[in-house]
Coordinates of C-alpha atoms in Angstrom, one line a residue:
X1 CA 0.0 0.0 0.0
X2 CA 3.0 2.2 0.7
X3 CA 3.8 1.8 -3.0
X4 CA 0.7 2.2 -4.3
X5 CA 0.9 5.7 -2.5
X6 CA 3.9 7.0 -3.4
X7 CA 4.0 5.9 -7.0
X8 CA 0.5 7.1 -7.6
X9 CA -0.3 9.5 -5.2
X10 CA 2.8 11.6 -4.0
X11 CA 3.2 13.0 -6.9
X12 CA -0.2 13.8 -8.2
X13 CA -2.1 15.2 -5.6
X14 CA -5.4 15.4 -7.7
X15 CA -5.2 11.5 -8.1
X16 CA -8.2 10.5 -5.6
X17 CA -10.2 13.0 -6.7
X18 CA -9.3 11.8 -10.5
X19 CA -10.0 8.4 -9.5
X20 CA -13.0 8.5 -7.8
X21 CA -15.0 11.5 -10.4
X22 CA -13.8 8.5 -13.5
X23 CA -15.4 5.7 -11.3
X24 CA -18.8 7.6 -10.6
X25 CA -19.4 9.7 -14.0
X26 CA -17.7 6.7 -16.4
X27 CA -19.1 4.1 -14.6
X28 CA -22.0 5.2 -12.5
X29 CA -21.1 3.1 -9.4
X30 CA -23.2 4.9 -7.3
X31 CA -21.9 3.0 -4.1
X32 CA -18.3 4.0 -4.5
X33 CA -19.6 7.4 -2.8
X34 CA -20.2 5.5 0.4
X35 CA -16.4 4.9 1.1
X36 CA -16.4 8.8 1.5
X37 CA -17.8 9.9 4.6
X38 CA -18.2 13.2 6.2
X39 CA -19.2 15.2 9.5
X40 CA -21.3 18.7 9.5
X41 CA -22.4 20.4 12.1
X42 CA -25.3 23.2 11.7
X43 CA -25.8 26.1 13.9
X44 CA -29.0 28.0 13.8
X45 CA -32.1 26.1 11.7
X46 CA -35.5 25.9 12.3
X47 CA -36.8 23.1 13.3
X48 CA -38.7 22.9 10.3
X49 CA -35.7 22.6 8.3
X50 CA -34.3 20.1 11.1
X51 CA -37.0 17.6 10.2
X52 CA -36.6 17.8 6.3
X53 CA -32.7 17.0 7.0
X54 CA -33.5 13.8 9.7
X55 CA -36.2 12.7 6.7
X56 CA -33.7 11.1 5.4
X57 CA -32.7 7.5 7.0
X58 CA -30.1 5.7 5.5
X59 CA -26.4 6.5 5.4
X60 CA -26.5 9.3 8.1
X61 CA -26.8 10.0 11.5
X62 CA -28.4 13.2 13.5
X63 CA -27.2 14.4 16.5
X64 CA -29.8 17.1 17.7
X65 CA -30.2 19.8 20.6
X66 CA -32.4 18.9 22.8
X67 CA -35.7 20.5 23.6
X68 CA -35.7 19.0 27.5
X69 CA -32.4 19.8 29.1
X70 CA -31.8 23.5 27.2
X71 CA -33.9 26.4 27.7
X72 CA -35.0 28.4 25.4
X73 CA -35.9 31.7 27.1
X74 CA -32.0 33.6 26.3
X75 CA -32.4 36.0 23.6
X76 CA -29.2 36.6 21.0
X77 CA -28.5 39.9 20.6
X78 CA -31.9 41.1 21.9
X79 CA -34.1 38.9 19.7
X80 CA -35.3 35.5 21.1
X81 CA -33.7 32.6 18.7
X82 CA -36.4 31.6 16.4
X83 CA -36.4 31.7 12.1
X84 CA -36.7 35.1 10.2
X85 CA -38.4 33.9 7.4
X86 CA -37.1 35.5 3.8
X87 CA -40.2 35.2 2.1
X88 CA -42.7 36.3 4.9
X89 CA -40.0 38.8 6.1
X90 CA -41.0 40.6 3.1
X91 CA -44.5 40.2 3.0
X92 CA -47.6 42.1 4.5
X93 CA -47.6 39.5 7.3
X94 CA -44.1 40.4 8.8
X95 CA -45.4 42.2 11.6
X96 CA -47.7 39.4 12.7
X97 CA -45.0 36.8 12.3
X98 CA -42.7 38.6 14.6
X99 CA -45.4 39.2 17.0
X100 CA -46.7 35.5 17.1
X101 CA -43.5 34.0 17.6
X102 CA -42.2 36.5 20.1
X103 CA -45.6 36.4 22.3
X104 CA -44.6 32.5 22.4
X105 CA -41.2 32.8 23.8
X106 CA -41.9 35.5 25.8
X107 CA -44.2 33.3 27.8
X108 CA -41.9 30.7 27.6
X109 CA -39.3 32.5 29.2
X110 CA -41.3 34.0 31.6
X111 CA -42.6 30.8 33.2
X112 CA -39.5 28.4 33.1
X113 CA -39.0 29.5 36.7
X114 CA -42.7 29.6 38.1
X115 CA -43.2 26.3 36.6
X116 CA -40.1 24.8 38.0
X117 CA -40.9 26.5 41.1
X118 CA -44.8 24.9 40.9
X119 CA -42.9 21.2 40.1
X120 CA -40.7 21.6 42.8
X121 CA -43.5 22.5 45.4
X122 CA -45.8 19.8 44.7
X123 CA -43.4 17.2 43.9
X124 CA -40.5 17.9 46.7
X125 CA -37.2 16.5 47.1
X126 CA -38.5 14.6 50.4
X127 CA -40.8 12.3 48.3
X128 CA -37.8 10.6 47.1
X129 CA -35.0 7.9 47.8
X130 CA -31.4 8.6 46.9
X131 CA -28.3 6.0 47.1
X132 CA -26.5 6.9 50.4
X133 CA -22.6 5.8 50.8
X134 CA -23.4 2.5 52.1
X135 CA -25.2 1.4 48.5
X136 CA -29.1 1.8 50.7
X137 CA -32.0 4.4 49.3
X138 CA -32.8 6.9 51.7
X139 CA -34.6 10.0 51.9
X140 CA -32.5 12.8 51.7
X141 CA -33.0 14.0 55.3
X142 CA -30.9 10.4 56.2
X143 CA -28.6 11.0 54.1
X144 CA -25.6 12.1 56.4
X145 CA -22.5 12.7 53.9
X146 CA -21.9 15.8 52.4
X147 CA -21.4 14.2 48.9
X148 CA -24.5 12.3 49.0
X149 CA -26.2 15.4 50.1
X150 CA -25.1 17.2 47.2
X151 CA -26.0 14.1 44.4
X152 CA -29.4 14.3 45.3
X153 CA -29.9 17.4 45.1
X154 CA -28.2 17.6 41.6
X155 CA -30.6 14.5 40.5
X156 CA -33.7 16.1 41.6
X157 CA -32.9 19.4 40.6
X158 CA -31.8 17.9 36.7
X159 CA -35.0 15.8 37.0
X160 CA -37.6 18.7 37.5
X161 CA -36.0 20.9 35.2
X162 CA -36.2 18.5 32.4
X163 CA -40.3 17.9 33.8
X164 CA -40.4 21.5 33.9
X165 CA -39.1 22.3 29.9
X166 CA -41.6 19.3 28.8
X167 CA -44.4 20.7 30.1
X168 CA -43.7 24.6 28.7
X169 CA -42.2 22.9 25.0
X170 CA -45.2 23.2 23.7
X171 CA -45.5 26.5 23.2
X172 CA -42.2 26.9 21.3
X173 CA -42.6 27.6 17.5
X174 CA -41.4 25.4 14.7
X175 CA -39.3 28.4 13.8
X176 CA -37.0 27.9 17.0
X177 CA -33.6 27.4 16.2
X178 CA -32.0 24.4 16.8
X179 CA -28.2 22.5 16.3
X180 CA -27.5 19.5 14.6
X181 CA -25.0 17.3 13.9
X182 CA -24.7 15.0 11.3
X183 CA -22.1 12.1 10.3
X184 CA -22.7 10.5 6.7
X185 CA -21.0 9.1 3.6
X186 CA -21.0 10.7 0.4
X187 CA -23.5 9.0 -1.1
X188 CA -26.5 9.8 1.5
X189 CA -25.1 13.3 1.7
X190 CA -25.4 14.0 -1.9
X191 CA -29.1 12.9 -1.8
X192 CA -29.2 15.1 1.0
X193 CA -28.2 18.1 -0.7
X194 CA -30.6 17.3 -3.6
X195 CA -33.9 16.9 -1.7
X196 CA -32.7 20.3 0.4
X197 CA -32.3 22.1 -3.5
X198 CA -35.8 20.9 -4.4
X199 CA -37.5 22.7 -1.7
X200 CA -39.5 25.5 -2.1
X201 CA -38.4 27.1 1.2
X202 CA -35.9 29.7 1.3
X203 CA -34.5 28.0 4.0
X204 CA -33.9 24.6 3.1
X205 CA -31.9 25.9 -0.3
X206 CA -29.4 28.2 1.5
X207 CA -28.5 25.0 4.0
X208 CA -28.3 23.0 0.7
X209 CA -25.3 25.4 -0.5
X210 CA -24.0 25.6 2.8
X211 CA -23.9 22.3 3.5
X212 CA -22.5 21.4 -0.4
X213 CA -19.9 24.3 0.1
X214 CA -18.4 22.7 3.6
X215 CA -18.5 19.0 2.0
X216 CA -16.7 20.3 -1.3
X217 CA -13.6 21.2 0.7
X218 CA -13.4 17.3 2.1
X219 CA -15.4 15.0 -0.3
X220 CA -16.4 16.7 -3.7
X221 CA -16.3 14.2 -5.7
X222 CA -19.3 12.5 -3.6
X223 CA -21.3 15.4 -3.6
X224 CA -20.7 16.6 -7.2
X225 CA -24.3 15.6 -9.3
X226 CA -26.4 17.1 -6.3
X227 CA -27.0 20.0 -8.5
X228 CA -25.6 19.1 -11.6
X229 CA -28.0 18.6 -14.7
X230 CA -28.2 14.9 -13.1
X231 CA -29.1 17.0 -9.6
X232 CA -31.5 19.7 -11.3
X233 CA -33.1 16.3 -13.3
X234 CA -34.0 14.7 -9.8
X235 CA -35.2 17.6 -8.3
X236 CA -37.6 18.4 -11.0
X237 CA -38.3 14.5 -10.3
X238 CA -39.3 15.5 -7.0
X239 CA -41.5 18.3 -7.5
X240 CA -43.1 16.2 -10.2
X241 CA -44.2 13.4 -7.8
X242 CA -45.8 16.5 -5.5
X243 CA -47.9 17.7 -8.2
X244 CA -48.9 14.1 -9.0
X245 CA -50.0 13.4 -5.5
X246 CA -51.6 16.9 -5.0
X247 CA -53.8 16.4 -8.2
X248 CA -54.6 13.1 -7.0
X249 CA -55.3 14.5 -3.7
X250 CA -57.6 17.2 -5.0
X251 CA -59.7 15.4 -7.1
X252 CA -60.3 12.5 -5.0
X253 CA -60.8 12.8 -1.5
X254 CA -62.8 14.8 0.5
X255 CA -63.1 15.0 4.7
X256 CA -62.6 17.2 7.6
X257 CA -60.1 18.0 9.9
X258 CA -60.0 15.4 13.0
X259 CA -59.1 17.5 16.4
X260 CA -57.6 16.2 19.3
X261 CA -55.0 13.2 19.5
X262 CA -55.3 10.2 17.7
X263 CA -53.8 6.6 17.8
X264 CA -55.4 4.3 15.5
X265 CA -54.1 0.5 14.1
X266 CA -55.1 1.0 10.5
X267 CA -53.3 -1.8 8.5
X268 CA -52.2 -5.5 9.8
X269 CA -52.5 -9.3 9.2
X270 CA -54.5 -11.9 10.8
X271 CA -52.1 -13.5 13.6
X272 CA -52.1 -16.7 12.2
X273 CA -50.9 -15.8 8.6
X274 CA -48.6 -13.7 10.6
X275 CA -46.9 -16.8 13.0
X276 CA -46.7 -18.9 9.8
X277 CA -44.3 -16.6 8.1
X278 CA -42.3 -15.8 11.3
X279 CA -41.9 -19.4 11.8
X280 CA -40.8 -20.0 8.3
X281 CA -38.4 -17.3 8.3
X282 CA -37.0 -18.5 11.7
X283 CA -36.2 -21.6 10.2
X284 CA -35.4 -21.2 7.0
X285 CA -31.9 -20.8 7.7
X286 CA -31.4 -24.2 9.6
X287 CA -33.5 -26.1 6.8
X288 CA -30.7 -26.4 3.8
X289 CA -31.6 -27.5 0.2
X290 CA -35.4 -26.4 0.8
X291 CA -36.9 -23.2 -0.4
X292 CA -39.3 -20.7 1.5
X293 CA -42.5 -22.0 -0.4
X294 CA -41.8 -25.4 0.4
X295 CA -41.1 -24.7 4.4
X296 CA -44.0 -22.5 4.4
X297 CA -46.3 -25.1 2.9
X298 CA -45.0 -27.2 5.8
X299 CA -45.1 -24.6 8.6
X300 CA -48.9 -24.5 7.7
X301 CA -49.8 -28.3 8.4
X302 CA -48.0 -27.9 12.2
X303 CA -50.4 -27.8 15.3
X304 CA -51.3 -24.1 16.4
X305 CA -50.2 -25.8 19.5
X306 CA -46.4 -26.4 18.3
X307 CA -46.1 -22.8 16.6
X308 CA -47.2 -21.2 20.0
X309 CA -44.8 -23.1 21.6
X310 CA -42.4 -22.1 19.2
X311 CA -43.2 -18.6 19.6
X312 CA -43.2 -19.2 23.5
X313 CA -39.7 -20.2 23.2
X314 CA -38.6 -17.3 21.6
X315 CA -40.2 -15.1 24.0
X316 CA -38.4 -16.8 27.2
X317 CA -35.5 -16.6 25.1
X318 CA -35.3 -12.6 25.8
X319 CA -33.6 -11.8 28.7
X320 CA -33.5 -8.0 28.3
X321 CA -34.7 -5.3 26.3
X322 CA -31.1 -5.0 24.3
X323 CA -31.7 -9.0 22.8
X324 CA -34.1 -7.9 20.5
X325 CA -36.0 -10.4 18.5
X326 CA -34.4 -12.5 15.7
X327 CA -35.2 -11.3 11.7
X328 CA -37.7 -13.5 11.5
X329 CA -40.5 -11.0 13.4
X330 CA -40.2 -8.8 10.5
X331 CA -42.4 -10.7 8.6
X332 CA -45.5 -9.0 9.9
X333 CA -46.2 -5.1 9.7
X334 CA -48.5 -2.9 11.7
X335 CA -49.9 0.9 10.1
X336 CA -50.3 3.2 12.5
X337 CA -52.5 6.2 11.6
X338 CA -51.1 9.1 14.3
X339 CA -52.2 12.2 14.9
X340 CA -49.8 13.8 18.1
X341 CA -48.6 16.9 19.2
X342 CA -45.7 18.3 16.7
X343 CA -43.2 18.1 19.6
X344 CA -44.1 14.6 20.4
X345 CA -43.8 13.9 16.8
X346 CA -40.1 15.2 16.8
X347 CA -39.2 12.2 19.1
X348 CA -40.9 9.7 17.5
X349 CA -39.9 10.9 14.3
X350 CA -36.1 9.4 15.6
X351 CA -37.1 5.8 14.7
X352 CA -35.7 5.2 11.1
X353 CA -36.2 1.4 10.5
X354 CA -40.0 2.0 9.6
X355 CA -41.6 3.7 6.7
X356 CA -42.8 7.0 7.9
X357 CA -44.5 10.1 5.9
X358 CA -46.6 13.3 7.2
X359 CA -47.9 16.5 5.9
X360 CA -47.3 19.7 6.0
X361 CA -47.5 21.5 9.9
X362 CA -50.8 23.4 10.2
X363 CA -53.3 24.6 13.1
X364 CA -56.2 21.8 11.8
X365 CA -56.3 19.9 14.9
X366 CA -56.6 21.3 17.9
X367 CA -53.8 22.0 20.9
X368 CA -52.6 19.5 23.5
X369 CA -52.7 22.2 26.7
X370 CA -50.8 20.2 29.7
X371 CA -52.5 19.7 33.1
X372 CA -49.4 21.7 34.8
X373 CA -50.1 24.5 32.2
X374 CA -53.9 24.1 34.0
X375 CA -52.9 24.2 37.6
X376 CA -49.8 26.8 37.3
X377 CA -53.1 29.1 36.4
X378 CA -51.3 30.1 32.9
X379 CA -53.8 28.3 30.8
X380 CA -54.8 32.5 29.8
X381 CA -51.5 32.9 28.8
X382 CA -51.0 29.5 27.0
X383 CA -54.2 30.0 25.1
X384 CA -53.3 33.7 23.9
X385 CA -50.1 32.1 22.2
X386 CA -52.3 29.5 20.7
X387 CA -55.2 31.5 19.5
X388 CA -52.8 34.2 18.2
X389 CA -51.2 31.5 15.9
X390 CA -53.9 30.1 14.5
X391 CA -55.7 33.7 13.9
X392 CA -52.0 34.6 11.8
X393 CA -51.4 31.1 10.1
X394 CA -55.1 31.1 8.9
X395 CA -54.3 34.7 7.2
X396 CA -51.0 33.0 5.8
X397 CA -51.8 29.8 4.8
X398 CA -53.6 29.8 1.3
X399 CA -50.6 32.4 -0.1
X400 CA -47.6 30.9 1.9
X401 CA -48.4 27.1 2.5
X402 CA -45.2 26.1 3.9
X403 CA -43.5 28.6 4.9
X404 CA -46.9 29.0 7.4
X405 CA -45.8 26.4 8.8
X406 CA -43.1 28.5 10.9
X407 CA -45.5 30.1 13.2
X408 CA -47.2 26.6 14.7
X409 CA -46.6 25.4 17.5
X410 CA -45.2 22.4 19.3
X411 CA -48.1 22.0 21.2
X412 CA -50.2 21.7 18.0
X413 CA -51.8 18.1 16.7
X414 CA -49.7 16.7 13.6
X415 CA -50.9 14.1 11.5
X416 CA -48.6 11.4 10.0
X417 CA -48.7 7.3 10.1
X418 CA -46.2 5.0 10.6
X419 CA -45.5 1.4 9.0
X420 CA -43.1 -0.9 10.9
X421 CA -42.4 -4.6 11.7
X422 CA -43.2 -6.6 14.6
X423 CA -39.1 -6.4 15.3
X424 CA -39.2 -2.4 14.8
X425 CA -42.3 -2.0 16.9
X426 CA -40.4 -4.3 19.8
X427 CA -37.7 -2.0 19.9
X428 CA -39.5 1.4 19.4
X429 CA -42.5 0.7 22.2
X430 CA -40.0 -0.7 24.6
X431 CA -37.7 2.0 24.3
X432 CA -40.2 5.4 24.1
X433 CA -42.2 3.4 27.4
X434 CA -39.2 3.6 29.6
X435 CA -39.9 5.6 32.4
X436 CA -37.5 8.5 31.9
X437 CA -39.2 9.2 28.8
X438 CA -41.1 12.1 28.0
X439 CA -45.3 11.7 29.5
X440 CA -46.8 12.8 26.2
X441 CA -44.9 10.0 23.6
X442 CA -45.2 7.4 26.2
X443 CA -48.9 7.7 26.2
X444 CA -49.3 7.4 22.8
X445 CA -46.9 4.4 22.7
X446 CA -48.7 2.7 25.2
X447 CA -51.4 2.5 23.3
X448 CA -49.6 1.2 20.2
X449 CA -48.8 -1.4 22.4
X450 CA -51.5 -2.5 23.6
X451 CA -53.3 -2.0 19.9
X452 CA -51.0 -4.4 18.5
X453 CA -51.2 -7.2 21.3
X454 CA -55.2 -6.9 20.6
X455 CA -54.9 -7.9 16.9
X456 CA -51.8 -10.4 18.3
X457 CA -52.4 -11.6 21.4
X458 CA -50.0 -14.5 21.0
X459 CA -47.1 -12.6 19.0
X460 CA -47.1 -9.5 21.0
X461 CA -46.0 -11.2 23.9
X462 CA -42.4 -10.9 22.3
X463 CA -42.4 -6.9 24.1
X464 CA -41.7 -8.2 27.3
X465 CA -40.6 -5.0 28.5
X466 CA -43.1 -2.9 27.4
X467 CA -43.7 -0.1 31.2
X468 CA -47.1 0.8 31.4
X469 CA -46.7 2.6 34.1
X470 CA -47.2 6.2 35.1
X471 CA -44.4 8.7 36.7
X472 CA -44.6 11.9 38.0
X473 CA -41.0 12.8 37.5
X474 CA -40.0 11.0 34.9
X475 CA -36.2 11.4 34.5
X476 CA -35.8 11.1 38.2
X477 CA -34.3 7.4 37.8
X478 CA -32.6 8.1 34.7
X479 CA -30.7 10.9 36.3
X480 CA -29.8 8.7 39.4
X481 CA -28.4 6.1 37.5
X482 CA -26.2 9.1 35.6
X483 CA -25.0 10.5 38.7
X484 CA -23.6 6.7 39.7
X485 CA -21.7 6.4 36.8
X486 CA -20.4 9.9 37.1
X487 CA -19.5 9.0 40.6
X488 CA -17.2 6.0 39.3
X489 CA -15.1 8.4 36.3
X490 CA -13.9 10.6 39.4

């Protein structure tokens, strides 16, 4: 290899680059670009724009700021950190913009302390047990060592801030700027960079240049057709589908708005088809010289009672949530047809082994309005922020449909659906049911859960750690478990 460097490479400095521009434009091996890979990070995009970029699932991987551990109440040079929109920056609806998101953050800002201070007081530090030195959970007035003093009150204080930033989120816009960082190869980023030129938001194009600009400097010849005439081609491919489905759309259905959340099982098989094709794909691999047809064909004359026991098997088999079910369970799909708060959305929206696709971010649906918002006695205030945007995006929608979208907020009902297998669904409700996560995505995954194991009584079984529990704090255990292992790295 040393060789091969200094005889073709020393000298020639160009010679990669040569190399790999002949192998993609000569030969079209598309999959060449993946040996490139790349890291970007982005400062300062909506979260809007955020979503568009984490759209895409294979071949990169987000790193984004979170929504529960930051605040959002500091301003940046005396203006609150949300999107100036170009286009409706220079429209007749600037000054409502500005005043719609800015009434949001200022109430934001204004209650992060009162609401912490409400958590605090109805939830205290004395309704909890913290590990003392000895390894037993006491309350903190037994706690006798100064260190152990001073853990739990860094756990309780990290876990009601987080409680206290869930419940005020929702009134965030989707214009509130956000970081992300994102690892790829060349290939992904290149499609990346395409979809971004395609949009029609001001936005969304300047990242795509921004982002192309940074990548040309390390891996150009990855990202070289993203808006090329092979680049412009696919966009225009893009915005041709749109119009396809909107025509469709516009001809052919008709409805109104649902309001309110929604969790509904739309699409799934009968169980038995479904254990039949599990089975057969279980065993497929230990069953050489015979095809898939032919095991299935056998699989279907067995007992019910031997396939259950089969399944059974599999199921004691799990010892934790991290052994996660063999290929075989994804060989039956569920649809889910979801209609959540935007900000729960954003988490779910994480999970890219599934086929997911939404709409555009409007104010058709109603408001999820917190019971703390309720009992803090801000519900006035919450509602005014609501109201306000719905009364500005209605003015804005019909001439600005997606850039509109700017002004909702988190706290506004989002409809989208969701297709995964039995082994994606497995992983996704046992992880968004854990206790530390947040109260408003765990409801909704509950009841995924126990959806599915109504259709599948038998096969559902496999999500043996599923919480259907409640908590009042729910990062309290999650943050005692980080102070231990922060303990042991001192």
């Amino acid at each position: 290899m040393r060789r091969v460097f200094l005889d073709e490479f020393l000298k020639n400095q160009n010679r990669g680059e040569e190399f790999y521009k002949r192998v993609l434009l000569e030969y079209g091996d598309d999959s060449v670009a993946e040996l490139g890979s790349a890291q970007i990070a982005i400062e300062g995009l909506s979260n809007i724009a955020v979503k568009k970029i984490e759209d895409r699932r294979i071949g990169l991987s987000y790193l984004e700021k979170s929504s529960r551990y930051v605040a959002w109440d500091k301003k940046l040079n005396g203006k609150y950190k949300f999107f100036r929109e170009p286009t409706l920056m220079k429209s007749r609806f600037v000054d409502d913009y500005l005043e719609s998101c800015n009434l949001d953050f200022n109430i934001y800002a204004k209650n992060v302390q009162p609401m912490l201070k409400f958590i605090r007081e109805n939830d205290p530090i004395e309704n909890y047990k913290f590990k003392s030195q000895d390894g037993t959970e006491k309350k903190i007035s037994k706690l006798k060592n100064e260190n152990d003093i001073k853990s739990a009150n860094m756990i309780y204080r990290a876990a009601t801030k987080a409680k206290a930033l869930d419940v005020l989120r929702g009134l965030l816009p989707a214009s509130t700027l956000t970081n992300v960082g994102i690892t790829g190869n060349g290939r992904a980023f290149e499609y990346l960079i395409t979809i971004l030129f395609s949009s029609k938001l001001t936005e969304e194009k300047q990242l795509a240049s921004k982002i192309k600009h940074e990548l040309d400097a390390t891996i150009k010849s990855f990202v070289s057709r993203a808006n090329d005439k092979y680049g412009k081609a696919l966009q225009k491919y893009f915005n041709d589908i749109k119009k396809i489905s909107h025509r469709a759309s516009r001809n052919n259905i008709r409805g109104k708005p649902i309001l309110g959340n929604s969790v509904r099982l739309v699409e799934f098989e009968p169980e038995l088809r479904s254990i039949n094709s599990i089975i057969t794909a279980l065993i497929f691999e230990q069953s050489p010289s015979l095809s898939f047809d032919q095991i299935f064909k056998n699989v279907k004359k067995m007992s019910k009672k031997s396939k259950i026991k089969i399944v059974e098997q599999l199921i004691n088999a799990r010892q934790n949530r991290r052994h996660r079910p063999p290929r075989a369970f994804e060989m039956t799909g569920y649809t889910f047809d979801l209609l959540t708060n935007f900000g729960m959305f954003r988490d779910l929206h994480r999970h890219r082994a599934l086929t997911l696709e939404r709409q555009l971010l409007t104010t058709d649906h109603d408001f999820d309005t917190p019971n703390e918002i309720i009992e803090l006695g801000i519900e006035k205030d919450f509602d005014d922020c609501m109201y306000l945007t719905k009364s500005v995006f209605q003015k804005m929608r019909h001439k600005f449909p997606e850039q509109s979208q700017y002004i909702v907020n988190f706290a506004y009902n989002y409809p989208y659906y969701m297709r995964f297998n039995l082994r994606e669904a497995t992983h996704l409700i046992e992880l968004r049911t854990v206790p530390q996560g947040h109260a408003d995505y765990r409801k909704i995954v509950q009841k995924m859960y126990r959806l599915i194991s109504k259709k599948h009584p038998t096969l559902s079984k496999i999500m043996k750690y599923v919480d259907l529990n409640q908590y009042d704090l729910e990062r309290f255990e999650s943050e005692k478990r980080t102070e231990e292992k922060r303990k042991k790295i001192e």
